XYZ file of C-alpha atoms in Angstrom:
655
model
C 286.972 -55.442 116.012
C 287.278 -58.763 117.844
C 287.430 -58.549 121.650
C 290.081 -60.937 122.973
C 288.834 -62.182 126.326
C 290.819 -63.436 129.279
C 289.546 -65.878 131.864
C 286.579 -64.451 133.771
C 286.005 -61.526 131.406
C 282.568 -60.949 129.877
C 281.305 -59.079 126.826
C 277.849 -58.044 125.518
C 276.436 -59.814 122.494
C 274.969 -57.733 119.651
C 273.359 -60.764 117.996
C 271.272 -63.704 119.153
C 272.246 -65.997 116.250
C 275.877 -66.978 116.732
C 278.508 -69.301 115.355
C 281.042 -70.749 117.781
C 284.335 -71.688 116.163
C 286.644 -74.071 117.988
C 290.188 -74.869 116.883
C 292.604 -77.200 118.644
C 295.808 -78.999 117.806
C 294.109 -82.401 118.190
C 290.538 -83.649 117.705
C 288.254 -82.624 120.568
C 284.640 -83.334 121.474
C 282.405 -80.257 121.593
C 279.032 -79.943 123.303
C 276.610 -77.360 124.638
C 274.667 -77.574 127.907
C 271.599 -75.534 128.890
C 271.347 -74.478 132.538
C 268.812 -72.762 134.759
C 269.265 -69.460 136.622
C 271.672 -71.103 139.068
C 273.653 -72.683 136.247
C 272.417 -76.193 137.024
C 271.694 -78.500 134.078
C 268.405 -80.339 134.838
C 269.400 -83.543 133.054
C 271.228 -85.215 130.213
C 268.467 -84.240 127.780
C 269.577 -80.612 128.216
C 273.003 -81.346 126.712
C 273.639 -81.210 122.946
C 276.491 -83.580 122.130
C 277.679 -85.810 119.240
C 275.209 -88.540 120.198
C 272.346 -86.024 120.405
C 273.489 -83.093 118.319
C 270.331 -80.951 118.318
C 268.420 -78.978 120.943
C 266.090 -76.019 120.351
C 268.377 -73.259 119.122
C 271.527 -75.438 119.376
C 273.431 -77.481 116.813
C 276.792 -79.189 117.491
C 279.206 -81.433 115.601
C 278.652 -85.169 115.487
C 282.380 -85.994 115.396
C 285.543 -85.269 117.338
C 287.569 -82.977 115.083
C 290.329 -80.393 115.371
C 287.936 -77.691 114.106
C 284.283 -77.230 115.051
C 281.497 -74.903 113.948
C 278.651 -74.836 116.477
C 275.485 -72.777 115.971
C 273.512 -71.127 118.761
C 270.286 -69.130 118.443
C 269.763 -67.610 121.877
C 266.250 -66.456 120.955
C 265.243 -70.067 120.284
C 266.534 -71.799 123.406
C 263.883 -72.763 125.980
C 262.693 -69.953 128.231
C 263.865 -71.918 131.271
C 267.458 -71.843 129.977
C 269.404 -68.942 131.453
C 272.911 -70.251 130.763
C 274.327 -71.833 127.612
C 277.682 -73.492 128.298
C 280.228 -74.595 125.686
C 282.024 -77.784 126.740
C 285.206 -79.296 125.269
C 286.712 -82.696 126.054
C 289.472 -84.906 124.732
C 288.160 -88.093 123.113
C 289.224 -91.509 124.312
C 290.780 -93.393 121.438
C 293.922 -94.637 119.711
C 296.842 -92.227 120.044
C 294.539 -89.623 121.594
C 296.136 -87.314 124.174
C 294.960 -87.738 127.751
C 295.399 -84.135 128.941
C 295.028 -80.669 127.488
C 298.501 -79.768 128.711
C 299.930 -81.995 125.972
C 298.148 -80.233 123.092
C 297.873 -76.738 121.704
C 295.644 -74.449 123.779
C 292.078 -74.584 122.386
C 290.939 -71.397 120.656
C 287.259 -70.419 120.770
C 285.693 -67.572 118.804
C 282.106 -66.312 118.726
C 281.008 -64.899 115.367
C 277.969 -63.072 114.014
C 275.811 -64.553 111.216
C 277.864 -62.676 108.606
C 281.074 -64.303 109.885
C 282.409 -61.266 111.781
C 284.110 -62.360 114.983
C 282.690 -60.751 118.127
C 284.944 -62.236 120.808
C 287.728 -64.789 120.993
C 289.293 -66.694 123.855
C 292.384 -68.909 124.036
C 291.913 -71.461 126.815
C 295.348 -71.369 128.432
C 296.635 -72.693 131.746
C 295.395 -76.274 131.294
C 297.616 -79.191 132.288
C 296.206 -82.465 133.596
C 292.641 -81.575 132.653
C 290.928 -83.549 129.897
C 287.644 -81.584 129.857
C 286.972 -77.868 130.107
C 284.110 -75.386 130.229
C 285.301 -72.899 127.606
C 282.557 -70.267 127.394
C 279.164 -69.548 128.827
C 276.353 -67.333 127.536
C 274.074 -65.974 130.250
C 271.041 -63.706 130.549
C 271.563 -60.431 132.377
C 268.705 -57.900 132.633
C 266.988 -59.292 129.550
C 270.123 -59.338 127.408
C 272.671 -62.036 126.677
C 276.374 -61.794 127.476
C 279.317 -64.130 126.960
C 281.945 -64.953 129.573
C 285.320 -66.690 129.172
C 285.342 -69.486 131.775
C 288.289 -71.843 131.148
C 287.410 -74.179 134.033
C 289.195 -77.501 133.528
C 288.516 -80.930 135.018
C 291.216 -83.538 135.595
C 288.438 -86.066 136.139
C 287.414 -85.692 132.521
C 284.011 -85.312 130.943
C 282.222 -87.220 133.701
C 283.551 -84.816 136.339
C 282.579 -81.805 134.221
C 279.031 -83.039 133.670
C 278.688 -83.965 137.319
C 279.748 -80.463 138.325
C 276.968 -79.133 136.104
C 274.501 -80.954 138.341
C 273.686 -83.872 136.014
C 272.753 -87.174 137.634
C 274.432 -90.295 136.215
C 277.059 -88.075 134.587
C 279.375 -91.041 134.041
C 276.839 -92.801 131.824
C 276.305 -89.675 129.740
C 280.068 -89.148 129.377
C 280.482 -92.765 128.195
C 277.658 -92.340 125.676
C 279.308 -89.205 124.271
C 282.684 -90.941 123.938
C 281.070 -93.952 122.242
C 279.320 -91.647 119.764
C 282.612 -90.181 118.508
C 284.659 -93.407 118.606
C 283.744 -94.654 115.080
C 284.622 -91.330 113.450
C 287.837 -91.026 115.445
C 288.961 -94.467 114.313
C 288.632 -93.533 110.640
C 290.305 -90.124 110.865
C 293.503 -90.073 108.811
C 295.652 -88.304 111.393
C 296.431 -85.051 113.100
C 297.487 -82.164 110.885
C 300.545 -80.037 111.573
C 299.833 -76.575 112.996
C 298.668 -73.996 110.466
C 299.479 -70.322 110.715
C 299.175 -67.542 108.184
C 302.844 -68.081 107.369
C 302.771 -71.861 107.095
C 301.537 -71.980 103.537
C 301.332 -69.204 100.984
C 298.210 -70.723 99.382
C 296.245 -70.348 102.616
C 297.338 -66.734 103.045
C 296.431 -65.833 99.469
C 292.770 -66.797 99.787
C 291.662 -63.392 98.654
C 293.828 -63.488 95.547
C 292.091 -66.303 93.740
C 294.170 -69.164 95.137
C 292.634 -72.070 97.051
C 291.001 -70.610 100.047
C 288.131 -68.671 98.467
C 284.708 -69.228 99.882
C 281.917 -70.447 97.665
C 279.045 -69.390 99.857
C 277.785 -70.218 103.311
C 279.771 -72.750 105.268
C 283.400 -73.248 106.229
C 285.828 -72.137 103.579
C 289.446 -73.103 103.085
C 291.898 -71.488 105.382
C 289.249 -70.352 107.888
C 289.936 -70.644 111.561
C 292.254 -68.944 113.996
C 295.937 -69.568 114.409
C 296.836 -72.285 116.863
C 300.193 -73.126 118.327
C 302.047 -76.390 117.791
C 300.988 -79.399 119.791
C 302.702 -82.766 120.267
C 301.605 -83.771 116.760
C 303.743 -80.964 115.357
C 307.054 -81.673 113.715
C 310.075 -81.912 116.031
C 312.396 -79.000 115.700
C 315.466 -80.249 113.762
C 318.798 -78.532 113.441
C 318.455 -75.241 111.561
C 319.909 -74.901 108.120
C 322.030 -71.941 109.232
C 324.812 -72.160 111.821
C 324.229 -70.887 115.366
C 325.156 -67.307 116.141
C 328.875 -66.918 116.911
C 330.047 -66.523 120.480
C 330.184 -62.858 121.394
C 333.514 -62.198 123.092
C 333.274 -58.425 123.296
C 329.661 -57.242 123.098
C 327.995 -59.584 125.559
C 327.974 -62.993 127.187
C 328.671 -66.133 125.228
C 325.540 -67.740 123.752
C 325.529 -71.378 124.832
C 322.143 -72.127 123.250
C 322.168 -75.416 121.350
C 321.028 -74.805 117.766
C 318.512 -77.661 118.018
C 316.803 -75.932 120.950
C 316.168 -72.590 119.387
C 312.744 -71.198 120.146
C 312.451 -69.090 117.016
C 309.856 -70.016 114.422
C 311.100 -71.790 111.281
C 311.906 -69.628 108.292
C 309.078 -68.680 105.926
C 308.656 -70.404 102.547
C 311.044 -69.377 99.783
C 309.868 -66.588 97.519
C 307.733 -67.786 94.624
C 308.328 -66.614 91.053
C 306.283 -63.477 90.282
C 302.853 -64.197 88.862
C 301.465 -62.585 85.763
C 298.949 -59.791 86.430
C 295.500 -61.192 87.123
C 296.760 -64.771 87.466
C 297.286 -66.857 90.633
C 300.811 -67.335 92.009
C 303.032 -69.912 90.321
C 303.095 -73.106 92.453
C 306.432 -73.972 94.060
C 307.486 -77.233 95.713
C 308.290 -76.602 99.356
C 305.876 -73.650 99.613
C 305.504 -73.925 103.402
C 307.478 -73.193 106.517
C 310.040 -75.637 107.833
C 313.676 -76.026 108.788
C 314.314 -78.542 106.011
C 312.944 -79.268 102.565
C 311.377 -82.458 103.919
C 309.493 -80.539 106.599
C 308.364 -77.895 104.110
C 307.044 -80.556 101.736
C 305.299 -82.357 104.581
C 303.563 -79.158 105.688
C 302.732 -78.303 102.084
C 301.067 -81.672 101.434
C 298.981 -81.336 104.580
C 298.145 -77.774 103.534
C 296.890 -79.065 100.166
C 294.890 -81.703 102.029
C 293.221 -79.057 104.206
C 292.621 -76.658 101.301
C 290.887 -79.379 99.290
C 288.777 -80.411 102.309
C 287.636 -76.854 102.989
C 287.150 -75.994 99.310
C 284.860 -79.010 98.920
C 283.066 -78.071 102.157
C 282.415 -74.555 100.872
C 281.101 -75.912 97.566
C 278.816 -78.463 99.202
C 277.527 -75.856 101.645
C 276.782 -73.451 98.788
C 274.926 -76.149 96.847
C 272.931 -77.118 99.943
C 272.060 -73.457 100.451
C 270.868 -73.178 96.844
C 268.745 -76.323 97.217
C 267.224 -75.083 100.474
C 266.462 -71.698 98.954
C 264.854 -73.332 95.923
C 262.607 -75.439 98.158
C 261.556 -72.380 100.151
C 260.766 -70.314 97.061
C 258.830 -73.154 95.436
C 256.801 -73.638 98.611
C 256.117 -69.915 98.717
C 255.056 -69.913 95.064
C 252.658 -72.806 95.623
C 251.175 -71.297 98.780
C 250.427 -67.896 97.196
C 246.845 -67.934 95.810
C 247.744 -65.325 93.195
C 250.132 -67.810 91.567
C 247.329 -70.300 90.947
C 245.811 -68.187 88.186
C 247.329 -67.847 84.756
C 251.041 -68.278 84.266
C 252.195 -66.472 87.420
C 252.940 -69.736 89.194
C 255.002 -71.108 86.316
C 256.953 -67.871 86.105
C 257.690 -67.928 89.853
C 258.900 -71.515 89.662
C 261.096 -70.790 86.646
C 262.589 -67.768 88.419
C 263.341 -69.871 91.503
C 265.028 -72.581 89.435
C 267.013 -69.980 87.477
C 268.257 -68.481 90.738
C 269.177 -71.964 91.973
C 271.108 -72.721 88.783
C 272.922 -69.403 88.991
C 274.010 -70.022 92.580
C 275.243 -73.543 91.860
C 277.094 -72.379 88.743
C 278.833 -69.674 90.757
C 279.798 -72.208 93.405
C 281.127 -74.563 90.741
C 283.180 -71.799 89.158
C 284.857 -71.068 92.482
C 285.418 -74.792 93.065
C 286.918 -75.303 89.607
C 289.226 -72.331 90.143
C 290.469 -73.722 93.445
C 290.807 -77.249 92.056
C 292.845 -75.987 89.109
C 295.253 -74.207 91.439
C 295.583 -77.271 93.662
C 296.134 -79.522 90.632
C 298.877 -77.202 89.395
C 300.484 -77.316 92.832
C 300.240 -81.114 92.930
C 301.976 -81.323 89.547
C 305.070 -79.572 90.933
C 305.010 -81.117 94.412
C 304.670 -84.784 93.438
C 307.972 -85.033 91.501
C 309.839 -83.240 94.312
C 308.826 -85.635 97.090
C 311.515 -87.708 98.859
C 311.246 -91.532 98.810
C 309.290 -91.695 102.085
C 306.584 -89.431 100.586
C 306.766 -90.580 96.946
C 304.709 -93.042 94.922
C 306.422 -96.218 93.784
C 306.468 -94.942 90.190
C 308.415 -91.821 91.180
C 311.919 -91.746 89.588
C 313.351 -90.868 93.017
C 313.275 -94.582 93.849
C 315.797 -95.344 91.097
C 318.357 -93.254 93.003
C 317.386 -94.775 96.358
C 319.960 -95.109 99.111
C 319.296 -96.381 102.639
C 318.731 -93.233 104.738
C 320.817 -92.137 107.707
C 317.875 -90.549 109.568
C 314.233 -91.434 110.185
C 311.902 -89.262 108.058
C 309.027 -87.248 109.475
C 306.339 -89.358 107.834
C 305.615 -92.154 105.388
C 303.127 -92.405 102.540
C 300.482 -95.102 102.913
C 298.467 -94.354 99.778
C 296.436 -91.548 98.221
C 293.173 -89.767 99.038
C 290.667 -88.045 96.776
C 287.142 -86.599 96.812
C 284.310 -87.150 94.310
C 284.464 -83.467 93.250
C 287.882 -84.155 91.691
C 288.840 -87.859 91.551
C 291.958 -87.143 89.505
C 293.432 -84.848 92.194
C 295.218 -87.208 94.567
C 296.548 -86.111 97.946
C 299.412 -88.171 99.414
C 298.316 -89.827 102.648
C 301.264 -89.023 104.913
C 301.346 -90.601 108.385
C 303.804 -89.412 111.022
C 306.638 -91.636 112.180
C 306.976 -93.437 114.450
C 303.517 -94.831 113.893
C 301.001 -93.771 116.539
C 298.541 -96.521 115.572
C 298.763 -99.952 114.049
C 297.299 -100.785 110.643
C 294.438 -103.088 109.704
C 294.467 -104.204 106.081
C 290.857 -105.253 105.573
C 290.589 -108.428 103.504
C 286.798 -108.689 103.790
C 284.559 -108.693 100.727
C 281.961 -106.594 102.544
C 284.474 -103.797 103.023
C 283.621 -101.942 99.815
C 281.847 -102.199 96.476
C 285.120 -102.941 94.680
C 285.923 -105.720 97.172
C 282.483 -107.308 96.808
C 283.146 -107.857 93.102
C 286.284 -109.892 93.765
C 286.834 -113.528 94.641
C 287.542 -114.064 98.336
C 290.870 -115.790 97.774
C 291.985 -113.130 95.306
C 291.098 -110.378 97.772
C 293.038 -112.048 100.590
C 296.088 -112.338 98.361
C 295.785 -108.684 97.358
C 295.427 -107.655 101.025
C 298.622 -109.468 101.933
C 300.406 -107.950 98.909
C 299.338 -104.530 100.203
C 300.658 -105.311 103.680
C 304.014 -106.374 102.224
C 304.173 -103.154 100.183
C 303.580 -101.091 103.338
C 306.207 -103.095 105.250
C 308.736 -102.694 102.436
C 308.307 -98.924 102.452
C 308.733 -98.765 106.224
C 311.909 -100.828 105.986
C 313.156 -98.575 103.188
C 312.677 -95.281 105.015
C 314.321 -96.304 108.296
C 318.112 -96.390 108.744
C 319.736 -99.832 108.758
C 319.097 -101.688 111.983
C 316.379 -99.339 113.234
C 313.321 -101.247 111.976
C 312.590 -104.965 112.388
C 309.724 -106.892 110.808
C 308.166 -110.052 112.241
C 305.569 -112.120 110.381
C 302.913 -114.510 111.670
C 301.354 -116.635 108.921
C 299.593 -119.410 110.883
C 298.576 -121.548 107.893
C 301.497 -120.611 105.629
C 299.011 -119.318 103.041
C 300.856 -116.069 102.297
C 304.121 -117.520 101.009
C 303.727 -115.970 97.545
C 302.965 -112.510 98.907
C 305.805 -112.700 101.433
C 308.360 -113.751 98.827
C 309.867 -110.235 98.385
C 310.554 -109.973 102.132
C 311.791 -113.542 102.533
C 313.995 -113.771 99.420
C 315.598 -110.361 99.933
C 316.784 -111.291 103.419
C 315.261 -108.323 105.266
C 313.574 -110.624 107.810
C 315.632 -111.753 110.790
C 313.476 -114.875 111.152
C 311.243 -116.784 108.720
C 307.478 -116.234 109.003
C 306.062 -118.025 112.037
C 303.404 -120.659 111.391
C 301.314 -122.989 113.465
C 300.134 -122.520 117.034
C 303.673 -122.785 118.420
C 304.996 -120.144 116.038
C 302.170 -117.765 116.929
C 302.793 -118.252 120.650
C 306.573 -117.753 120.370
C 306.421 -114.466 118.448
C 303.678 -112.977 120.604
C 305.490 -113.943 123.816
C 308.726 -112.368 122.555
C 307.106 -109.046 121.630
C 304.948 -108.944 124.763
C 308.059 -109.406 126.873
C 309.783 -106.607 125.001
C 306.878 -104.235 125.684
C 306.927 -105.167 129.394
C 310.697 -104.658 129.715
C 310.746 -101.297 127.956
C 307.735 -100.040 129.918
C 309.385 -100.983 133.218
C 312.650 -99.354 132.171
C 310.935 -96.133 131.112
C 308.810 -95.900 134.256
C 311.791 -96.622 136.453
C 314.109 -94.258 134.611
C 316.529 -97.131 133.998
C 316.746 -97.415 130.240
C 320.401 -98.465 130.559
C 319.301 -101.560 132.493
C 317.672 -103.221 129.467
C 319.154 -106.606 128.518
C 322.080 -106.195 126.094
C 320.519 -108.600 123.596
C 317.226 -106.667 123.408
C 316.488 -105.381 119.916
C 315.956 -101.648 120.440
C 314.780 -101.065 116.864
C 311.159 -100.236 116.057
C 309.244 -103.520 115.684
C 306.477 -104.314 113.194
C 304.395 -107.464 113.524
C 302.488 -108.547 110.402
C 299.670 -110.997 111.161
C 298.028 -112.757 108.231
C 294.543 -114.229 108.241
C 293.638 -113.273 111.805
C 292.135 -114.925 113.923
C 293.104 -118.233 112.292
C 295.603 -119.999 114.568
C 294.883 -117.736 117.558
C 293.530 -119.067 120.840
C 292.061 -116.851 123.560
C 295.462 -116.219 125.158
C 296.983 -115.199 121.827
C 294.076 -112.837 121.139
C 294.603 -111.201 124.536
C 298.321 -110.769 123.805
C 297.543 -109.244 120.425
C 295.160 -106.733 121.993
C 297.863 -105.872 124.520
C 300.381 -105.210 121.746
C 297.874 -103.040 119.867
C 297.138 -100.950 122.972
C 300.549 -100.693 124.658
C 303.005 -101.427 121.856
C 303.082 -98.144 119.868
C 304.280 -96.132 122.880
C 307.370 -98.338 123.186
C 308.083 -99.029 119.527
C 306.040 -102.174 118.798
C 303.526 -101.805 115.974
C 300.875 -104.096 114.549
C 299.761 -104.688 110.964
C 296.735 -106.966 110.897
C 295.514 -108.572 107.660
C 292.011 -109.753 108.502
C 288.349 -109.987 107.586
C 286.326 -108.768 110.550
C 283.588 -111.269 109.796
C 286.058 -114.122 110.398
C 286.440 -112.870 113.977
C 282.695 -112.403 114.554
C 282.671 -115.276 117.055
C 284.526 -113.046 119.518
C 281.699 -110.498 119.366
C 282.294 -107.111 120.995
C 285.465 -108.379 122.719
C 287.519 -107.333 119.699
C 285.774 -103.995 119.076
C 288.551 -102.076 120.912
C 291.124 -103.819 118.707
C 289.486 -102.748 115.451
C 289.059 -99.177 116.722
C 292.699 -98.963 117.791
C 293.954 -99.707 114.263
C 293.887 -97.464 111.205
C 291.876 -99.349 108.594
C 293.246 -99.442 105.064
C 292.062 -101.560 102.166
C 293.673 -103.427 99.262
C 291.203 -101.827 96.830
C 289.826 -98.270 96.574
C 287.310 -97.602 99.324
C 285.412 -94.661 100.856
C 286.058 -94.976 104.564
C 288.624 -92.434 105.785
C 287.853 -88.935 107.063
C 289.842 -85.718 107.266
C 290.397 -84.089 110.687
C 288.830 -80.723 109.736
C 285.328 -81.219 108.342
C 285.047 -85.033 108.382
C 284.537 -85.498 104.641
C 284.543 -89.123 103.523
C 287.578 -89.628 101.284
C 288.340 -92.403 98.827
C 291.492 -94.240 99.849
C 293.722 -95.587 97.064
C 296.253 -98.198 98.244
C 299.857 -97.954 97.021
C 300.683 -99.893 93.896
C 304.008 -100.957 92.441
C 303.889 -100.448 88.641
C 303.241 -103.735 86.788
C 306.476 -105.370 85.732
C 308.600 -103.016 87.833
C 311.444 -104.413 89.925
C 311.663 -101.316 92.114
C 310.412 -103.137 95.216
C 312.960 -105.942 94.881
C 315.784 -103.469 94.183
C 314.958 -101.362 97.213
C 314.658 -104.390 99.504
C 317.991 -105.716 98.214
C 319.673 -102.473 99.254
C 317.962 -102.592 102.651
C 319.116 -106.184 103.220
C 322.711 -105.343 102.256
C 322.716 -102.318 104.560
C 321.437 -104.483 107.425
C 324.190 -107.049 106.858
C 326.820 -104.308 106.799
C 325.402 -102.756 109.975
C 325.700 -106.072 111.871
C 329.388 -106.560 111.041
């Protein structure tokens, strides 16, 4: 039975080899520090962190993720180490939270080698802190114990490391943050909270649905329940009316239905499955107050199940390979196997065992993939326009929406274990990060095979497709698109936006056009920031466009001087918080003259490509996923028809 610790409580440890499981609502950095008898860490070399993930007896994650699996062998740590401290910190990056009080309370569990949880601890009571000492293992009378610490630091990772006695703690903290920055920049997004009720597929792991484990390693659906953080869906109006006022049996209930604290209803009941067969997939098989929210949670649940299923399979295969190597080495080192056919028999037995283990892992993987594919087949046709592919019939019945959707689809994701199983890449709205459509030939193998001019045209076509979808999913008048095309080279790609009339102004060109648009949007960011900080949102100028703003920049940095580059960086950093978003179409090599000055800009944007490319990562186990950009079917007029409706709705709204 798992012992649930509270702050300051300790517990004996029956095992020396341990797995530390960390779950949080947002990606966090995890590390382990080794201290002496007084708890002091002698130096930075005694800290295992993403930039230096291994110490004797310690192994930590190399990325900032929402889930971590750390391994500790207390019998293998140096004899001088009397304390082993588990550290958590929020990463510094685009759209990353700056305090633990704004995210779900981190959950930490300590498990035995067989996966049985020994203790767990929910790190509550954090507010302005951005780093925390979660747990510590310490020697007491020759035995190891674990204590729940929960000590937070508002000064961040540098303050935490300094309190551990490390000299030059600031430099070490910066090195750790730099180590996780590349992985954080390529992470797709933050998943919605998962509980055992969120998705029936996750709860049915033991019944043959996705979630079975294929051997050592993290399996689908593993991990403790965490509460909703700021990345969770806002609580919309419930589908049932509020309780009636009670005039006789109690006081009147003045609770607004949109502020109810109850959890959303569970998924609808699925049709009964045949004996011995997995449950029949159902669209909307997740919790949520609306069908849109249920589908959103279901898609992210499929995303997580596929990530963890592939992780379990890869872990099982790695285990089989490692075991084969060990048994072959043992067979070669045994002198008795050097005479006669004993050695050949031992090697054949080792390979047969390896093949059997990999076949078993593949069977489990194929079972899970089949269930996920069946679920995808029923979910894809049921998706609303914001979540649907361009070839979905739902677009033929398109009408300009009255409300902003939860998310928008920016393409598809798949893994090499099942390339035909595509997961919709849903990104929450409003956008937390800008987009970088990479037009460089060095971006991927597919891009390197294309002509440079053709690739640039395709990149701009992709940007226009993304912009058209964003315009289509927002209500009339609530989303405005600006375009900077310094050399006027993207006229053909921009034709759908220009000819439909969805742009308030023609694309800006030349140095003067670049300067005018950037100055206008920079001023808007300044005004809104001042109004928000001063609590005077009603003091904004009456002619200020309060709609979400999207700036498309083609062929960056052509036409940009140093001042314009600085303004663009400012918009990328400060704009998303006040409704100004950036979509950059650029080849990074073209901006190489700026050197590291633009590195923060590239990291702040979510990179997408105009051709399939392996560069995005999931937030759970950091698999590398193949990104497939959205495509309008050849010969289809769906894009023009949708934009025509958007333009007409905008004209009607202005009357």
